[in-house]
DNA sequence: AACTTGACTTCAA
DNA sequence: ATTGAAGCCAAGT
């Protein structure tokens, strides 16, 4: 059996992997999709401990206000900005214009929502 | 057991 | 638009 922590991580990784190239979303949003509301801070922790072989687009996860979560002088900050710019996302003063780049997982199309089922993605 | 620490969020000045 | 306090919660000291 897998620990609850693994469940959480897998769910987070799954949803982060769904973010389309050139779009961004927030830690809190991922937490909700994963089924763990109020765990935004743990999403960042999970990403930090994610295996690099998963090739997760971690750079597409930012703060709820569109701000890069890393400290501006940090190493990760520069890396994240570079990666985002590379895929067409514009960053102004450390922030992304959410009106333009925010990703929302919309389930209005119920017929395809089945394709996005974390349960079947792992294992 | 008590306190600190985050790649967070929300709300009120 | 900015800032700061408070709320959040699992992990680490």
Short mmCIF file of N, CA, C and O in Angstrom, two decimals, chain A residues 48-103:
data_model
loop_
_atom_site.label_atom_id
_atom_site.label_comp_id
_atom_site.label_asym_id
_atom_site.label_seq_id
_atom_site.Cartn_x
_atom_site.Cartn_y
_atom_site.Cartn_z
N UNK A 48 9.39 20.21 -5.42
CA UNK A 48 10.81 20.27 -5.09
C UNK A 48 11.44 18.91 -4.93
O UNK A 48 12.63 18.74 -5.23
N UNK A 49 10.65 17.96 -4.50
CA UNK A 49 11.20 16.62 -4.29
C UNK A 49 10.88 15.67 -5.44
O UNK A 49 11.15 14.48 -5.35
N UNK A 50 10.32 16.21 -6.50
CA UNK A 50 9.96 15.37 -7.64
C UNK A 50 11.21 14.86 -8.36
O UNK A 50 12.20 15.58 -8.50
N UNK A 51 11.13 13.65 -8.80
CA UNK A 51 12.24 13.05 -9.54
C UNK A 51 12.36 13.74 -10.90
O UNK A 51 11.36 13.92 -11.60
N UNK A 52 13.55 14.11 -11.23
CA UNK A 52 13.76 14.84 -12.50
C UNK A 52 13.41 14.01 -13.72
O UNK A 52 13.07 14.53 -14.77
N UNK A 53 13.46 12.69 -13.56
CA UNK A 53 13.16 11.83 -14.70
C UNK A 53 11.70 11.92 -15.11
O UNK A 53 11.31 11.46 -16.18
N UNK A 54 10.89 12.52 -14.27
CA UNK A 54 9.47 12.66 -14.60
C UNK A 54 9.26 13.77 -15.62
O UNK A 54 8.22 13.87 -16.25
N UNK A 55 10.28 14.62 -15.76
CA UNK A 55 10.18 15.74 -16.70
C UNK A 55 8.94 16.58 -16.49
O UNK A 55 8.21 16.89 -17.43
N UNK A 56 8.67 16.91 -15.27
CA UNK A 56 7.49 17.72 -14.98
C UNK A 56 7.70 19.17 -15.39
O UNK A 56 8.79 19.72 -15.19
N UNK A 57 6.68 19.79 -15.96
CA UNK A 57 6.76 21.21 -16.33
C UNK A 57 6.52 22.07 -15.09
O UNK A 57 5.59 22.85 -15.05
N UNK A 58 7.34 21.91 -14.09
CA UNK A 58 7.18 22.60 -12.81
C UNK A 58 7.18 24.12 -12.97
O UNK A 58 6.64 24.84 -12.15
N UNK A 59 7.82 24.58 -14.02
CA UNK A 59 7.88 26.03 -14.21
C UNK A 59 6.52 26.65 -14.47
O UNK A 59 6.34 27.84 -14.36
N UNK A 60 5.54 25.82 -14.82
CA UNK A 60 4.21 26.36 -15.11
C UNK A 60 3.36 26.54 -13.87
O UNK A 60 2.19 26.90 -13.96
N UNK A 61 3.93 26.28 -12.71
CA UNK A 61 3.18 26.47 -11.47
C UNK A 61 3.73 27.70 -10.75
O UNK A 61 4.91 27.74 -10.39
N UNK A 62 2.88 28.68 -10.56
CA UNK A 62 3.29 29.94 -9.91
C UNK A 62 2.29 30.33 -8.83
O UNK A 62 1.35 29.59 -8.57
N UNK A 63 2.49 31.48 -8.24
CA UNK A 63 1.59 31.91 -7.17
C UNK A 63 0.22 32.28 -7.71
O UNK A 63 0.07 32.51 -8.90
N UNK A 64 -0.76 32.34 -6.84
CA UNK A 64 -2.13 32.61 -7.25
C UNK A 64 -2.30 33.99 -7.88
O UNK A 64 -3.26 34.23 -8.60
N UNK A 65 -1.38 34.88 -7.61
CA UNK A 65 -1.47 36.22 -8.18
C UNK A 65 -0.67 36.36 -9.46
O UNK A 65 -0.61 37.43 -10.04
N UNK A 66 -0.05 35.27 -9.87
CA UNK A 66 0.74 35.31 -11.09
C UNK A 66 2.22 35.56 -10.83
O UNK A 66 3.02 35.66 -11.75
N UNK A 67 2.54 35.69 -9.57
CA UNK A 67 3.93 35.97 -9.22
C UNK A 67 4.79 34.70 -9.11
O UNK A 67 4.32 33.68 -8.64
N UNK A 68 6.03 34.83 -9.55
CA UNK A 68 6.97 33.73 -9.42
C UNK A 68 7.21 33.52 -7.93
O UNK A 68 7.45 34.49 -7.21
N UNK A 69 7.13 32.27 -7.49
CA UNK A 69 7.22 32.01 -6.05
C UNK A 69 8.63 32.08 -5.48
O UNK A 69 8.80 32.41 -4.31
N UNK A 70 9.61 31.81 -6.29
CA UNK A 70 10.98 31.88 -5.80
C UNK A 70 11.38 33.31 -5.47
O UNK A 70 10.82 34.26 -6.01
N UNK A 71 12.35 33.42 -4.61
CA UNK A 71 12.89 34.74 -4.31
C UNK A 71 13.57 35.24 -5.58
O UNK A 71 14.25 34.49 -6.25
N UNK A 72 13.35 36.51 -5.91
CA UNK A 72 13.86 37.10 -7.15
C UNK A 72 15.37 36.94 -7.35
O UNK A 72 15.85 36.91 -8.48
N UNK A 73 16.09 36.85 -6.26
CA UNK A 73 17.55 36.73 -6.38
C UNK A 73 18.00 35.28 -6.37
O UNK A 73 19.18 35.00 -6.47
N UNK A 74 17.04 34.38 -6.22
CA UNK A 74 17.39 32.97 -6.15
C UNK A 74 17.74 32.37 -7.51
O UNK A 74 17.48 32.95 -8.55
N UNK A 75 18.29 31.20 -7.41
CA UNK A 75 18.69 30.48 -8.60
C UNK A 75 17.47 29.99 -9.37
O UNK A 75 17.40 30.13 -10.58
N UNK A 76 16.54 29.41 -8.63
CA UNK A 76 15.35 28.85 -9.25
C UNK A 76 14.54 29.90 -9.99
O UNK A 76 13.92 29.61 -11.00
N UNK A 77 14.55 31.08 -9.47
CA UNK A 77 13.80 32.17 -10.10
C UNK A 77 14.24 32.37 -11.54
O UNK A 77 13.45 32.38 -12.47
N UNK A 78 15.56 32.55 -11.68
CA UNK A 78 16.12 32.79 -13.01
C UNK A 78 15.81 31.63 -13.95
O UNK A 78 15.44 31.84 -15.10
N UNK A 79 15.91 30.44 -13.42
CA UNK A 79 15.67 29.25 -14.23
C UNK A 79 14.22 29.20 -14.69
O UNK A 79 13.92 28.94 -15.86
N UNK A 80 13.32 29.46 -13.77
CA UNK A 80 11.90 29.41 -14.09
C UNK A 80 11.52 30.44 -15.14
O UNK A 80 10.80 30.16 -16.08
N UNK A 81 12.03 31.66 -14.96
CA UNK A 81 11.74 32.72 -15.93
C UNK A 81 12.24 32.33 -17.31
O UNK A 81 11.56 32.51 -18.31
N UNK A 82 13.45 31.78 -17.33
CA UNK A 82 14.03 31.39 -18.61
C UNK A 82 13.19 30.33 -19.30
O UNK A 82 12.89 30.43 -20.49
N UNK A 83 12.78 29.32 -18.53
CA UNK A 83 11.97 28.24 -19.09
C UNK A 83 10.64 28.75 -19.62
O UNK A 83 10.19 28.37 -20.70
N UNK A 84 10.00 29.62 -18.85
CA UNK A 84 8.71 30.15 -19.27
C UNK A 84 8.83 31.00 -20.52
O UNK A 84 8.03 30.89 -21.44
N UNK A 85 9.83 31.83 -20.54
CA UNK A 85 10.02 32.68 -21.73
C UNK A 85 10.22 31.82 -22.96
O UNK A 85 9.72 32.12 -24.03
N UNK A 86 10.97 30.74 -22.75
CA UNK A 86 11.25 29.83 -23.86
C UNK A 86 9.99 29.27 -24.47
O UNK A 86 9.93 28.94 -25.65
N UNK A 87 8.95 29.13 -23.65
CA UNK A 87 7.71 28.58 -24.20
C UNK A 87 6.66 29.66 -24.47
O UNK A 87 5.48 29.39 -24.58
N UNK A 88 7.13 30.88 -24.51
CA UNK A 88 6.23 31.96 -24.92
C UNK A 88 5.50 32.72 -23.85
O UNK A 88 4.67 33.57 -24.14
N UNK A 89 5.79 32.44 -22.59
CA UNK A 89 5.11 33.15 -21.50
C UNK A 89 5.89 34.41 -21.14
O UNK A 89 7.09 34.34 -20.89
N UNK A 90 5.22 35.52 -21.13
CA UNK A 90 5.88 36.78 -20.81
C UNK A 90 5.85 37.07 -19.32
O UNK A 90 4.80 36.97 -18.68
N UNK A 91 6.99 37.44 -18.77
CA UNK A 91 7.05 37.78 -17.35
C UNK A 91 7.40 39.26 -17.21
O UNK A 91 8.39 39.74 -17.77
N UNK A 92 6.58 39.99 -16.47
CA UNK A 92 6.84 41.40 -16.25
C UNK A 92 6.98 41.66 -14.76
O UNK A 92 6.06 41.39 -13.99
N UNK A 93 8.11 42.17 -14.37
CA UNK A 93 8.36 42.43 -12.95
C UNK A 93 8.09 41.20 -12.09
O UNK A 93 7.47 41.30 -11.04
N UNK A 94 8.56 40.07 -12.56
CA UNK A 94 8.38 38.85 -11.79
C UNK A 94 6.98 38.27 -11.80
O UNK A 94 6.69 37.33 -11.08
N UNK A 95 6.11 38.86 -12.62
CA UNK A 95 4.73 38.36 -12.65
C UNK A 95 4.29 37.98 -14.06
O UNK A 95 4.74 38.56 -15.05
N UNK A 96 3.36 37.04 -14.12
CA UNK A 96 2.79 36.61 -15.38
C UNK A 96 1.40 37.20 -15.48
O UNK A 96 0.68 37.27 -14.48
N UNK A 97 1.04 37.64 -16.65
CA UNK A 97 -0.31 38.17 -16.85
C UNK A 97 -1.28 37.00 -16.94
O UNK A 97 -1.37 36.32 -17.95
N UNK A 98 -2.01 36.78 -15.85
CA UNK A 98 -2.91 35.63 -15.80
C UNK A 98 -4.06 35.72 -16.80
O UNK A 98 -4.56 34.72 -17.28
N UNK A 99 -4.48 36.94 -17.10
CA UNK A 99 -5.57 37.10 -18.07
C UNK A 99 -5.20 36.40 -19.37
O UNK A 99 -6.03 35.87 -20.09
N UNK A 100 -3.92 36.43 -19.62
CA UNK A 100 -3.44 35.90 -20.88
C UNK A 100 -2.92 34.46 -20.82
O UNK A 100 -3.10 33.70 -21.77
N UNK A 101 -2.28 34.10 -19.73
CA UNK A 101 -1.63 32.79 -19.68
C UNK A 101 -2.20 31.78 -18.69
O UNK A 101 -1.70 30.67 -18.60
N UNK A 102 -3.19 32.17 -17.92
CA UNK A 102 -3.71 31.23 -16.91
C UNK A 102 -4.38 30.01 -17.55
O UNK A 102 -5.14 30.14 -18.51
N UNK A 103 -4.09 28.87 -16.99
CA UNK A 103 -4.73 27.63 -17.44
C UNK A 103 -5.81 27.25 -16.46
O UNK A 103 -5.60 27.26 -15.26
#
